[in-house]
Amino acid sequence: MTRKPVKVAVINRSFWPVYPVIGEALLRFAEGASTKGHSVSVIMQDHAGIKARLAKEKRGKGVRFYPAKALTTSASGVLLRAFDAVFFMFWVLAVLLWIRPQKVYVSTDPPVVVPFIVMLYSRLFGAEYIYHLQDIHPEAANVVIPVNKWVYKTLLKMDALTMRKAKCLITITEQMATEIQARSGTTVPIHILDNPAVSFDGIDTTKPKISGFSFCGNAGRLQRIPLVLNAIETYLVRGGQLAFSFAGGGVYADLLKAFSERFEHFHYHGQVTPTEAAQINADYSWALLPIEDDVTRFAFPSKSSSYVFSGANILAVCGEHTGVAQWVKENRVGLVVQPEVEALAGIFSDIESGVVNEAGDQNAREILKARLRFEVFVDALDKIVLE
């Protein structure tokens, strides 16, 4: 049963319209909670003039927005992003003390410091908070760049305490839930909730697919971009004819651009809109899902949901033991290949020659698509946060 109207705060640095998956989902949740009589405030970072966009699109009715100016992007350096997270932490604290919410939703965007501040606020003022672990930190960050040992232990203790004091936790996979319990010793309920997929309204999924691969998402430190490009180069130099279409920003954007200039079968679109990314995914027969093995214990690639809706087969580039590999195989949406240059170049050749055919199962895909719809995510969040 829904409680009487309360003050609710939603805290997530990434938000609509720049982030079309979690940002759109949280906007829908905030709008829905507002229509039920709750006083809803959203604390986020502003990349695109949020208030003007809300007015233009007639979104966010009844919701109060407290945007902080974004100082970085996904391509920014680690130190600058850390400074940005601290800046956002102080912004969150100031807004919480101003609006005094009774219930708080907070995610790992940014990790550790902001959820810890929410925990302290809640302990001081008797509020409840729901902690959504889209990633588990500081472990996920430590996979990318080793963190100072003393800093790492301090952040670990801070986050474990935040997990133990929450009303409940949300995460993406059973593997991540196991890591959370083992590391923090928390006894609070842990809800498993899939990330929703970007909307495919207006996307043409009926035209014949291009033989080849798409990759749309962050080209960052966890996505094995150098290995993938080495494998593509090996395949193309041997005469491979499949097409490769990459889109998105990140630390390897310049490398992708330079690679695109060298090979006619490889195209790099740069940063694209969510709609453009969805259409690129829908245009190709396969979608690449590379991920570092160690990080799959602590994170799950958000683009996987959109790949499912694109109708493309997914080629996961990771170890067989990982949560991503298990997800691909259990849901029968593609194949898994070892993260080795020769193995990946070989699977490209096998797909081109027909030795490897389409690996997806349409019935299984439809079942998964039903689970990944925005409505499912928002309804679940509504029950977890408001009831």
CSV table of N, CA and C in Angstrom, one decimal, residues 130-289:
chain,number,residue,atom,x,y,z
A,130,ILE,N,17.0,4.7,-0.4
A,130,ILE,CA,17.1,3.5,-1.2
A,130,ILE,C,18.3,3.7,-2.0
A,131,TYR,N,19.2,2.8,-2.0
A,131,TYR,CA,20.5,2.9,-2.6
A,131,TYR,C,20.6,2.0,-3.9
A,132,HIS,N,20.7,2.6,-5.0
A,132,HIS,CA,20.7,1.8,-6.3
A,132,HIS,C,22.1,1.7,-6.8
A,133,LEU,N,22.6,0.5,-6.7
A,133,LEU,CA,24.0,0.2,-7.1
A,133,LEU,C,24.0,-0.2,-8.6
A,134,GLN,N,24.1,0.8,-9.5
A,134,GLN,CA,24.2,0.5,-10.9
A,134,GLN,C,25.7,-0.1,-11.1
A,135,ASP,N,26.6,0.3,-10.3
A,135,ASP,CA,28.0,-0.2,-10.3
A,135,ASP,C,28.3,-0.4,-8.8
A,136,ILE,N,29.3,-1.2,-8.5
A,136,ILE,CA,29.8,-1.4,-7.2
A,136,ILE,C,31.2,-0.7,-7.1
A,137,HIS,N,31.3,0.3,-6.2
A,137,HIS,CA,32.5,1.0,-6.1
A,137,HIS,C,33.0,1.0,-4.6
A,138,PRO,N,34.3,1.1,-4.5
A,138,PRO,CA,35.4,1.6,-5.4
A,138,PRO,C,36.0,0.5,-6.3
A,139,GLU,N,35.4,-0.8,-6.2
A,139,GLU,CA,36.0,-1.9,-6.9
A,139,GLU,C,36.0,-1.6,-8.4
A,140,ALA,N,34.9,-1.1,-9.0
A,140,ALA,CA,34.8,-0.9,-10.4
A,140,ALA,C,35.8,0.1,-10.9
A,141,ALA,N,36.0,1.2,-10.1
A,141,ALA,CA,37.0,2.2,-10.5
A,141,ALA,C,38.4,1.6,-10.4
A,142,ASN,N,38.6,0.8,-9.4
A,142,ASN,CA,39.9,0.2,-9.2
A,142,ASN,C,40.4,-0.7,-10.3
A,143,VAL,N,39.4,-1.3,-11.0
A,143,VAL,CA,39.7,-2.1,-12.2
A,143,VAL,C,40.3,-1.3,-13.3
A,144,VAL,N,39.9,-0.1,-13.4
A,144,VAL,CA,40.3,0.8,-14.5
A,144,VAL,C,41.7,1.4,-14.1
A,145,ILE,N,41.8,2.1,-13.0
A,145,ILE,CA,43.0,2.7,-12.5
A,145,ILE,C,43.1,2.4,-11.0
A,146,PRO,N,44.2,1.7,-10.6
A,146,PRO,CA,44.4,1.3,-9.2
A,146,PRO,C,44.3,2.5,-8.3
A,147,VAL,N,43.5,2.4,-7.3
A,147,VAL,CA,43.3,3.5,-6.3
A,147,VAL,C,44.4,3.3,-5.2
A,148,ASN,N,44.8,4.5,-4.7
A,148,ASN,CA,45.7,4.4,-3.5
A,148,ASN,C,45.2,3.5,-2.4
A,149,LYS,N,46.0,2.7,-1.9
A,149,LYS,CA,45.6,1.6,-1.0
A,149,LYS,C,44.8,2.2,0.2
A,150,TRP,N,45.3,3.3,0.8
A,150,TRP,CA,44.6,3.9,2.0
A,150,TRP,C,43.3,4.5,1.5
A,151,VAL,N,43.3,5.2,0.4
A,151,VAL,CA,42.0,5.8,-0.1
A,151,VAL,C,41.0,4.7,-0.4
A,152,TYR,N,41.5,3.6,-1.0
A,152,TYR,CA,40.6,2.5,-1.4
A,152,TYR,C,40.0,1.9,-0.2
A,153,LYS,N,40.7,1.6,0.9
A,153,LYS,CA,40.1,1.0,2.1
A,153,LYS,C,39.1,2.0,2.8
A,154,THR,N,39.5,3.3,2.7
A,154,THR,CA,38.5,4.3,3.3
A,154,THR,C,37.2,4.3,2.5
A,155,LEU,N,37.3,4.3,1.2
A,155,LEU,CA,36.1,4.4,0.4
A,155,LEU,C,35.3,3.1,0.5
A,156,LEU,N,36.0,1.9,0.7
A,156,LEU,CA,35.3,0.7,0.9
A,156,LEU,C,34.5,0.6,2.1
A,157,LYS,N,35.1,1.1,3.2
A,157,LYS,CA,34.4,1.2,4.5
A,157,LYS,C,33.2,2.1,4.5
A,158,MET,N,33.4,3.3,3.8
A,158,MET,CA,32.3,4.3,3.7
A,158,MET,C,31.1,3.6,2.9
A,159,ASP,N,31.4,3.0,1.8
A,159,ASP,CA,30.3,2.5,1.0
A,159,ASP,C,29.6,1.3,1.7
A,160,ALA,N,30.4,0.4,2.4
A,160,ALA,CA,29.8,-0.7,3.1
A,160,ALA,C,28.9,-0.2,4.2
A,161,LEU,N,29.2,0.9,4.9
A,161,LEU,CA,28.4,1.4,5.9
A,161,LEU,C,27.1,2.0,5.2
A,162,THR,N,27.2,2.6,4.1
A,162,THR,CA,26.1,3.1,3.4
A,162,THR,C,25.1,2.0,3.0
A,163,MET,N,25.7,0.9,2.5
A,163,MET,CA,24.8,-0.3,2.2
A,163,MET,C,24.1,-0.8,3.4
A,164,ARG,N,24.8,-0.9,4.5
A,164,ARG,CA,24.1,-1.5,5.7
A,164,ARG,C,23.0,-0.6,6.3
A,165,LYS,N,23.1,0.7,6.1
A,165,LYS,CA,22.1,1.6,6.8
A,165,LYS,C,21.0,1.9,5.9
A,166,ALA,N,21.0,1.5,4.6
A,166,ALA,CA,19.9,1.8,3.7
A,166,ALA,C,18.6,1.0,4.1
A,167,LYS,N,17.5,1.6,3.6
A,167,LYS,CA,16.2,0.8,3.8
A,167,LYS,C,16.3,-0.4,3.0
A,168,CYS,N,16.8,-0.3,1.7
A,168,CYS,CA,17.0,-1.5,0.9
A,168,CYS,C,17.9,-1.1,-0.2
A,169,LEU,N,18.4,-2.1,-1.0
A,169,LEU,CA,19.3,-1.8,-2.1
A,169,LEU,C,18.7,-2.3,-3.4
A,170,ILE,N,19.2,-1.7,-4.5
A,170,ILE,CA,18.8,-2.2,-5.8
A,170,ILE,C,20.1,-2.4,-6.6
A,171,THR,N,20.2,-3.5,-7.3
A,171,THR,CA,21.3,-3.8,-8.2
A,171,THR,C,20.8,-4.5,-9.4
A,172,ILE,N,21.7,-4.9,-10.3
A,172,ILE,CA,21.3,-5.3,-11.7
A,172,ILE,C,21.3,-6.8,-11.8
A,173,THR,N,22.3,-7.5,-11.2
A,173,THR,CA,22.4,-9.0,-11.4
A,173,THR,C,22.6,-9.7,-10.1
A,174,GLU,N,22.4,-11.0,-10.1
A,174,GLU,CA,22.6,-11.8,-8.9
A,174,GLU,C,24.0,-11.8,-8.5
A,175,GLN,N,24.9,-11.8,-9.5
A,175,GLN,CA,26.4,-11.8,-9.2
A,175,GLN,C,26.7,-10.5,-8.5
A,176,MET,N,26.2,-9.4,-8.9
A,176,MET,CA,26.5,-8.1,-8.2
A,176,MET,C,25.9,-8.2,-6.8
A,177,ALA,N,24.7,-8.7,-6.6
A,177,ALA,CA,24.1,-8.8,-5.3
A,177,ALA,C,25.0,-9.7,-4.3
A,178,THR,N,25.5,-10.7,-4.9
A,178,THR,CA,26.4,-11.6,-4.1
A,178,THR,C,27.6,-10.8,-3.6
A,179,GLU,N,28.2,-10.0,-4.5
A,179,GLU,CA,29.4,-9.2,-4.2
A,179,GLU,C,29.0,-8.2,-3.1
A,180,ILE,N,27.9,-7.6,-3.2
A,180,ILE,CA,27.4,-6.6,-2.2
A,180,ILE,C,27.3,-7.2,-0.8
A,181,GLN,N,26.7,-8.3,-0.7
A,181,GLN,CA,26.5,-9.0,0.6
A,181,GLN,C,27.8,-9.4,1.1
A,182,ALA,N,28.7,-10.0,0.3
A,182,ALA,CA,30.0,-10.5,0.8
A,182,ALA,C,30.9,-9.4,1.3
A,183,ARG,N,30.8,-8.3,0.6
A,183,ARG,CA,31.7,-7.2,0.9
A,183,ARG,C,31.2,-6.3,2.1
A,184,SER,N,29.9,-6.1,2.2
A,184,SER,CA,29.4,-5.1,3.2
A,184,SER,C,28.8,-5.8,4.4
A,185,GLY,N,28.4,-7.1,4.3
A,185,GLY,CA,27.7,-7.7,5.4
A,185,GLY,C,26.3,-7.2,5.6
A,186,THR,N,25.8,-6.6,4.6
A,186,THR,CA,24.4,-6.0,4.8
A,186,THR,C,23.4,-7.1,4.9
A,187,THR,N,22.3,-6.8,5.7
A,187,THR,CA,21.2,-7.7,5.8
A,187,THR,C,19.9,-7.1,5.3
A,188,VAL,N,20.0,-5.9,4.7
A,188,VAL,CA,18.8,-5.3,4.1
A,188,VAL,C,18.4,-6.0,2.8
A,189,PRO,N,17.1,-5.9,2.4
A,189,PRO,CA,16.7,-6.5,1.2
A,189,PRO,C,17.5,-5.9,0.0
A,190,ILE,N,17.8,-6.8,-1.0
A,190,ILE,CA,18.4,-6.4,-2.2
A,190,ILE,C,17.5,-6.8,-3.4
A,191,HIS,N,17.1,-5.8,-4.1
A,191,HIS,CA,16.2,-6.0,-5.3
A,191,HIS,C,17.0,-6.1,-6.6
A,192,ILE,N,16.7,-7.1,-7.4
A,192,ILE,CA,17.4,-7.2,-8.7
A,192,ILE,C,16.5,-6.6,-9.7
A,193,LEU,N,17.0,-5.5,-10.4
A,193,LEU,CA,16.2,-4.8,-11.4
A,193,LEU,C,17.0,-4.5,-12.6
A,194,ASP,N,16.6,-5.1,-13.8
A,194,ASP,CA,17.3,-4.8,-15.0
A,194,ASP,C,17.2,-3.4,-15.4
A,195,ASN,N,18.3,-2.9,-16.0
A,195,ASN,CA,18.3,-1.6,-16.6
A,195,ASN,C,17.3,-1.6,-17.8
A,196,PRO,N,16.5,-0.6,-18.0
A,196,PRO,CA,15.6,-0.5,-19.1
A,196,PRO,C,16.3,-0.2,-20.4
A,197,ALA,N,15.7,-0.4,-21.5
A,197,ALA,CA,16.3,-0.1,-22.8
A,197,ALA,C,15.8,1.3,-23.3
A,198,VAL,N,16.7,2.0,-24.1
A,198,VAL,CA,16.3,3.2,-24.7
A,198,VAL,C,15.1,3.0,-25.6
A,199,SER,N,14.2,3.9,-25.7
A,199,SER,CA,12.9,3.8,-26.5
A,199,SER,C,13.3,3.6,-28.0
A,200,PHE,N,12.6,2.6,-28.6
A,200,PHE,CA,12.8,2.4,-30.0
A,200,PHE,C,11.6,2.9,-30.8
A,201,ASP,N,10.8,3.8,-30.2
A,201,ASP,CA,9.7,4.4,-31.0
A,201,ASP,C,10.3,5.2,-32.1
A,202,GLY,N,9.8,5.0,-33.3
A,202,GLY,CA,10.2,5.8,-34.5
A,202,GLY,C,11.5,5.2,-35.1
A,203,ILE,N,12.0,4.1,-34.6
A,203,ILE,CA,13.2,3.5,-35.2
A,203,ILE,C,12.7,2.4,-36.2
A,204,ASP,N,13.3,2.4,-37.4
A,204,ASP,CA,12.9,1.4,-38.4
A,204,ASP,C,13.7,0.1,-38.2
A,205,THR,N,13.0,-0.9,-37.7
A,205,THR,CA,13.7,-2.2,-37.5
A,205,THR,C,13.3,-3.2,-38.5
A,206,THR,N,12.6,-2.8,-39.6
A,206,THR,CA,12.1,-3.7,-40.6
A,206,THR,C,12.9,-3.8,-41.8
A,207,LYS,N,13.8,-2.8,-42.1
A,207,LYS,CA,14.6,-2.9,-43.3
A,207,LYS,C,15.7,-4.0,-43.2
A,208,PRO,N,16.2,-4.5,-44.3
A,208,PRO,CA,17.2,-5.5,-44.3
A,208,PRO,C,18.4,-5.0,-43.5
A,209,LYS,N,19.0,-5.9,-42.7
A,209,LYS,CA,20.1,-5.5,-41.9
A,209,LYS,C,21.4,-5.6,-42.6
A,210,ILE,N,22.3,-4.7,-42.3
A,210,ILE,CA,23.7,-4.7,-42.9
A,210,ILE,C,24.5,-5.8,-42.3
A,211,SER,N,25.2,-6.5,-43.1
A,211,SER,CA,26.1,-7.6,-42.5
A,211,SER,C,27.3,-6.9,-41.8
A,212,GLY,N,27.3,-7.0,-40.5
A,212,GLY,CA,28.4,-6.4,-39.8
A,212,GLY,C,28.0,-6.1,-38.4
A,213,PHE,N,28.7,-5.2,-37.8
A,213,PHE,CA,28.6,-5.0,-36.3
A,213,PHE,C,28.5,-3.5,-36.0
A,214,SER,N,27.6,-3.2,-35.0
A,214,SER,CA,27.5,-1.9,-34.4
A,214,SER,C,28.1,-1.9,-33.0
A,215,PHE,N,28.5,-0.8,-32.6
A,215,PHE,CA,28.9,-0.5,-31.2
A,215,PHE,C,28.5,0.9,-30.9
A,216,CYS,N,27.5,1.0,-30.0
A,216,CYS,CA,27.1,2.4,-29.5
A,216,CYS,C,27.1,2.5,-28.0
A,217,GLY,N,28.0,3.3,-27.6
A,217,GLY,CA,28.1,3.5,-26.1
A,217,GLY,C,29.4,4.2,-25.8
A,218,ASN,N,29.7,4.1,-24.5
A,218,ASN,CA,31.0,4.8,-24.0
A,218,ASN,C,32.2,3.9,-24.5
A,219,ALA,N,33.1,4.6,-25.2
A,219,ALA,CA,34.3,3.9,-25.6
A,219,ALA,C,35.4,4.3,-24.6
A,220,GLY,N,35.2,3.6,-23.4
A,220,GLY,CA,36.0,4.0,-22.3
A,220,GLY,C,37.0,2.9,-21.9
A,221,ARG,N,37.5,3.0,-20.7
A,221,ARG,CA,38.6,2.1,-20.3
A,221,ARG,C,38.2,0.7,-20.0
A,222,LEU,N,36.9,0.4,-19.9
A,222,LEU,CA,36.4,-0.9,-19.5
A,222,LEU,C,35.9,-1.7,-20.7
A,223,GLN,N,35.9,-1.1,-21.9
A,223,GLN,CA,35.3,-1.7,-23.1
A,223,GLN,C,36.3,-2.4,-24.0
A,224,ARG,N,37.5,-2.6,-23.6
A,224,ARG,CA,38.5,-3.4,-24.4
A,224,ARG,C,38.6,-2.8,-25.8
A,225,ILE,N,38.5,-1.5,-26.0
A,225,ILE,CA,38.6,-0.9,-27.3
A,225,ILE,C,39.9,-1.2,-28.1
A,226,PRO,N,41.0,-1.1,-27.5
A,226,PRO,CA,42.3,-1.4,-28.2
A,226,PRO,C,42.3,-2.9,-28.7
A,227,LEU,N,41.8,-3.8,-27.9
A,227,LEU,CA,41.8,-5.2,-28.3
A,227,LEU,C,40.8,-5.4,-29.4
A,228,VAL,N,39.6,-4.8,-29.3
A,228,VAL,CA,38.6,-4.9,-30.4
A,228,VAL,C,39.1,-4.4,-31.7
A,229,LEU,N,39.8,-3.2,-31.7
A,229,LEU,CA,40.3,-2.6,-32.9
A,229,LEU,C,41.5,-3.4,-33.5
A,230,ASN,N,42.3,-4.0,-32.6
A,230,ASN,CA,43.3,-4.9,-33.1
A,230,ASN,C,42.7,-6.1,-33.9
A,231,ALA,N,41.7,-6.6,-33.3
A,231,ALA,CA,41.0,-7.8,-33.9
A,231,ALA,C,40.3,-7.4,-35.3
A,232,ILE,N,39.7,-6.2,-35.3
A,232,ILE,CA,39.1,-5.8,-36.5
A,232,ILE,C,40.2,-5.5,-37.6
A,233,GLU,N,41.3,-4.9,-37.2
A,233,GLU,CA,42.4,-4.7,-38.2
A,233,GLU,C,42.9,-6.0,-38.7
A,234,THR,N,43.1,-7.0,-37.8
A,234,THR,CA,43.6,-8.3,-38.3
A,234,THR,C,42.6,-8.9,-39.3
A,235,TYR,N,41.3,-8.8,-39.0
A,235,TYR,CA,40.3,-9.4,-39.9
A,235,TYR,C,40.2,-8.7,-41.2
A,236,LEU,N,40.3,-7.3,-41.2
A,236,LEU,CA,40.2,-6.6,-42.4
A,236,LEU,C,41.4,-6.7,-43.3
A,237,VAL,N,42.6,-6.8,-42.7
A,237,VAL,CA,43.8,-7.0,-43.4
A,237,VAL,C,43.8,-8.3,-44.1
A,238,ARG,N,43.1,-9.3,-43.6
A,238,ARG,CA,43.0,-10.6,-44.2
A,238,ARG,C,42.0,-10.6,-45.3
A,239,GLY,N,41.3,-9.5,-45.6
A,239,GLY,CA,40.4,-9.4,-46.6
A,239,GLY,C,38.9,-9.5,-46.2
A,240,GLY,N,38.7,-9.3,-44.9
A,240,GLY,CA,37.3,-9.4,-44.4
A,240,GLY,C,36.4,-8.3,-45.0
A,241,GLN,N,35.2,-8.5,-45.2
A,241,GLN,CA,34.3,-7.6,-45.8
A,241,GLN,C,33.1,-7.1,-45.0
A,242,LEU,N,33.0,-7.6,-43.7
A,242,LEU,CA,31.9,-7.1,-42.9
A,242,LEU,C,32.1,-5.7,-42.5
A,243,ALA,N,31.0,-4.9,-42.3
A,243,ALA,CA,31.1,-3.5,-41.9
A,243,ALA,C,31.1,-3.4,-40.4
A,244,PHE,N,31.7,-2.3,-39.9
A,244,PHE,CA,31.8,-2.0,-38.5
A,244,PHE,C,31.4,-0.5,-38.3
A,245,SER,N,30.4,-0.3,-37.5
A,245,SER,CA,29.9,1.1,-37.3
A,245,SER,C,29.9,1.4,-35.8
A,246,PHE,N,30.8,2.3,-35.3
A,246,PHE,CA,30.9,2.7,-33.9
A,246,PHE,C,30.4,4.1,-33.7
A,247,ALA,N,29.8,4.3,-32.5
A,247,ALA,CA,29.3,5.6,-32.1
A,247,ALA,C,29.5,5.8,-30.6
A,248,GLY,N,29.7,7.0,-30.2
A,248,GLY,CA,29.8,7.3,-28.8
A,248,GLY,C,31.1,8.0,-28.5
A,249,GLY,N,31.2,8.6,-27.3
A,249,GLY,CA,32.4,9.3,-26.9
A,249,GLY,C,33.2,8.4,-25.9
A,250,GLY,N,34.2,9.0,-25.3
A,250,GLY,CA,35.0,8.3,-24.3
A,250,GLY,C,36.5,8.6,-24.6
A,251,VAL,N,37.4,8.0,-23.8
A,251,VAL,CA,38.8,8.2,-23.8
A,251,VAL,C,39.4,7.7,-25.1
A,252,TYR,N,38.7,6.8,-25.8
A,252,TYR,CA,39.3,6.2,-27.0
A,252,TYR,C,38.6,6.8,-28.3
A,253,ALA,N,37.9,7.9,-28.1
A,253,ALA,CA,37.3,8.6,-29.3
A,253,ALA,C,38.3,8.9,-30.4
A,254,ASP,N,39.4,9.5,-30.0
A,254,ASP,CA,40.4,9.9,-31.0
A,254,ASP,C,41.0,8.6,-31.7
A,255,LEU,N,41.2,7.6,-31.0
A,255,LEU,CA,41.7,6.3,-31.6
A,255,LEU,C,40.7,5.8,-32.6
A,256,LEU,N,39.4,5.8,-32.3
A,256,LEU,CA,38.4,5.4,-33.2
A,256,LEU,C,38.3,6.2,-34.4
A,257,LYS,N,38.4,7.5,-34.3
A,257,LYS,CA,38.4,8.4,-35.4
A,257,LYS,C,39.6,8.1,-36.4
A,258,ALA,N,40.8,7.9,-35.8
A,258,ALA,CA,42.0,7.6,-36.6
A,258,ALA,C,41.8,6.3,-37.3
A,259,PHE,N,41.2,5.3,-36.6
A,259,PHE,CA,41.0,4.0,-37.2
A,259,PHE,C,40.0,4.1,-38.4
A,260,SER,N,39.0,4.9,-38.2
A,260,SER,CA,38.0,5.1,-39.3
A,260,SER,C,38.6,5.6,-40.5
A,261,GLU,N,39.6,6.5,-40.4
A,261,GLU,CA,40.3,7.1,-41.6
A,261,GLU,C,41.2,6.1,-42.3
A,262,ARG,N,41.5,5.0,-41.6
A,262,ARG,CA,42.4,4.0,-42.2
A,262,ARG,C,41.7,2.9,-43.0
A,263,PHE,N,40.4,2.6,-42.6
A,263,PHE,CA,39.7,1.4,-43.1
A,263,PHE,C,38.3,1.8,-43.6
A,264,GLU,N,38.1,1.5,-44.9
A,264,GLU,CA,36.8,1.9,-45.5
A,264,GLU,C,35.6,1.1,-44.9
A,265,HIS,N,35.9,-0.1,-44.4
A,265,HIS,CA,34.8,-0.9,-43.8
A,265,HIS,C,34.5,-0.5,-42.3
A,266,PHE,N,35.2,0.5,-41.8
A,266,PHE,CA,35.0,0.9,-40.4
A,266,PHE,C,34.6,2.4,-40.4
A,267,HIS,N,33.5,2.7,-39.8
A,267,HIS,CA,33.0,4.0,-39.7
A,267,HIS,C,32.8,4.4,-38.3
A,268,TYR,N,33.3,5.6,-37.9
A,268,TYR,CA,33.1,6.1,-36.5
A,268,TYR,C,32.2,7.4,-36.6
A,269,HIS,N,31.1,7.4,-36.0
A,269,HIS,CA,30.1,8.4,-36.1
A,269,HIS,C,30.4,9.6,-35.1
A,270,GLY,N,31.2,9.3,-34.1
A,270,GLY,CA,31.4,10.3,-33.0
A,270,GLY,C,30.2,10.2,-32.1
A,271,GLN,N,30.0,11.3,-31.4
A,271,GLN,CA,28.8,11.4,-30.5
A,271,GLN,C,27.5,11.6,-31.3
A,272,VAL,N,26.5,10.8,-31.0
A,272,VAL,CA,25.3,10.8,-31.7
A,272,VAL,C,24.1,11.0,-30.7
A,273,THR,N,22.9,11.3,-31.2
A,273,THR,CA,21.8,11.4,-30.3
A,273,THR,C,21.3,10.0,-30.0
A,274,PRO,N,20.5,9.8,-28.9
A,274,PRO,CA,20.0,8.5,-28.5
A,274,PRO,C,19.2,7.8,-29.7
A,275,THR,N,18.4,8.7,-30.4
A,275,THR,CA,17.7,8.1,-31.5
A,275,THR,C,18.6,7.6,-32.6
A,276,GLU,N,19.6,8.4,-32.9
A,276,GLU,CA,20.6,8.0,-34.0
A,276,GLU,C,21.3,6.7,-33.5
A,277,ALA,N,21.7,6.6,-32.3
A,277,ALA,CA,22.3,5.4,-31.8
A,277,ALA,C,21.4,4.2,-31.9
A,278,ALA,N,20.1,4.3,-31.6
A,278,ALA,CA,19.2,3.2,-31.7
A,278,ALA,C,19.0,2.8,-33.1
A,279,GLN,N,19.0,3.7,-34.1
A,279,GLN,CA,18.9,3.4,-35.5
A,279,GLN,C,20.1,2.6,-36.0
A,280,ILE,N,21.3,3.1,-35.5
A,280,ILE,CA,22.6,2.4,-35.9
A,280,ILE,C,22.5,0.9,-35.4
A,281,ASN,N,22.1,0.7,-34.2
A,281,ASN,CA,22.0,-0.6,-33.7
A,281,ASN,C,21.0,-1.5,-34.5
A,282,ALA,N,19.9,-0.9,-34.9
A,282,ALA,CA,18.9,-1.6,-35.6
A,282,ALA,C,19.3,-1.9,-37.0
A,283,ASP,N,20.3,-1.1,-37.6
A,283,ASP,CA,20.7,-1.3,-39.0
A,283,ASP,C,21.6,-2.5,-39.2
A,284,TYR,N,22.3,-3.0,-38.1
A,284,TYR,CA,23.3,-4.0,-38.3
A,284,TYR,C,22.8,-5.4,-37.7
A,285,SER,N,23.4,-6.4,-38.3
A,285,SER,CA,23.0,-7.8,-37.9
A,285,SER,C,23.6,-8.2,-36.5
A,286,TRP,N,24.7,-7.6,-36.2
A,286,TRP,CA,25.3,-7.9,-34.9
A,286,TRP,C,25.7,-6.7,-34.1
A,287,ALA,N,25.8,-6.8,-32.8
A,287,ALA,CA,26.2,-5.7,-31.9
A,287,ALA,C,27.3,-6.2,-31.0
A,288,LEU,N,28.4,-5.4,-30.9
A,288,LEU,CA,29.5,-5.8,-30.1
A,288,LEU,C,29.3,-5.3,-28.6
A,289,LEU,N,29.6,-6.3,-27.7
A,289,LEU,CA,29.5,-6.0,-26.3
A,289,LEU,C,30.8,-6.4,-25.6
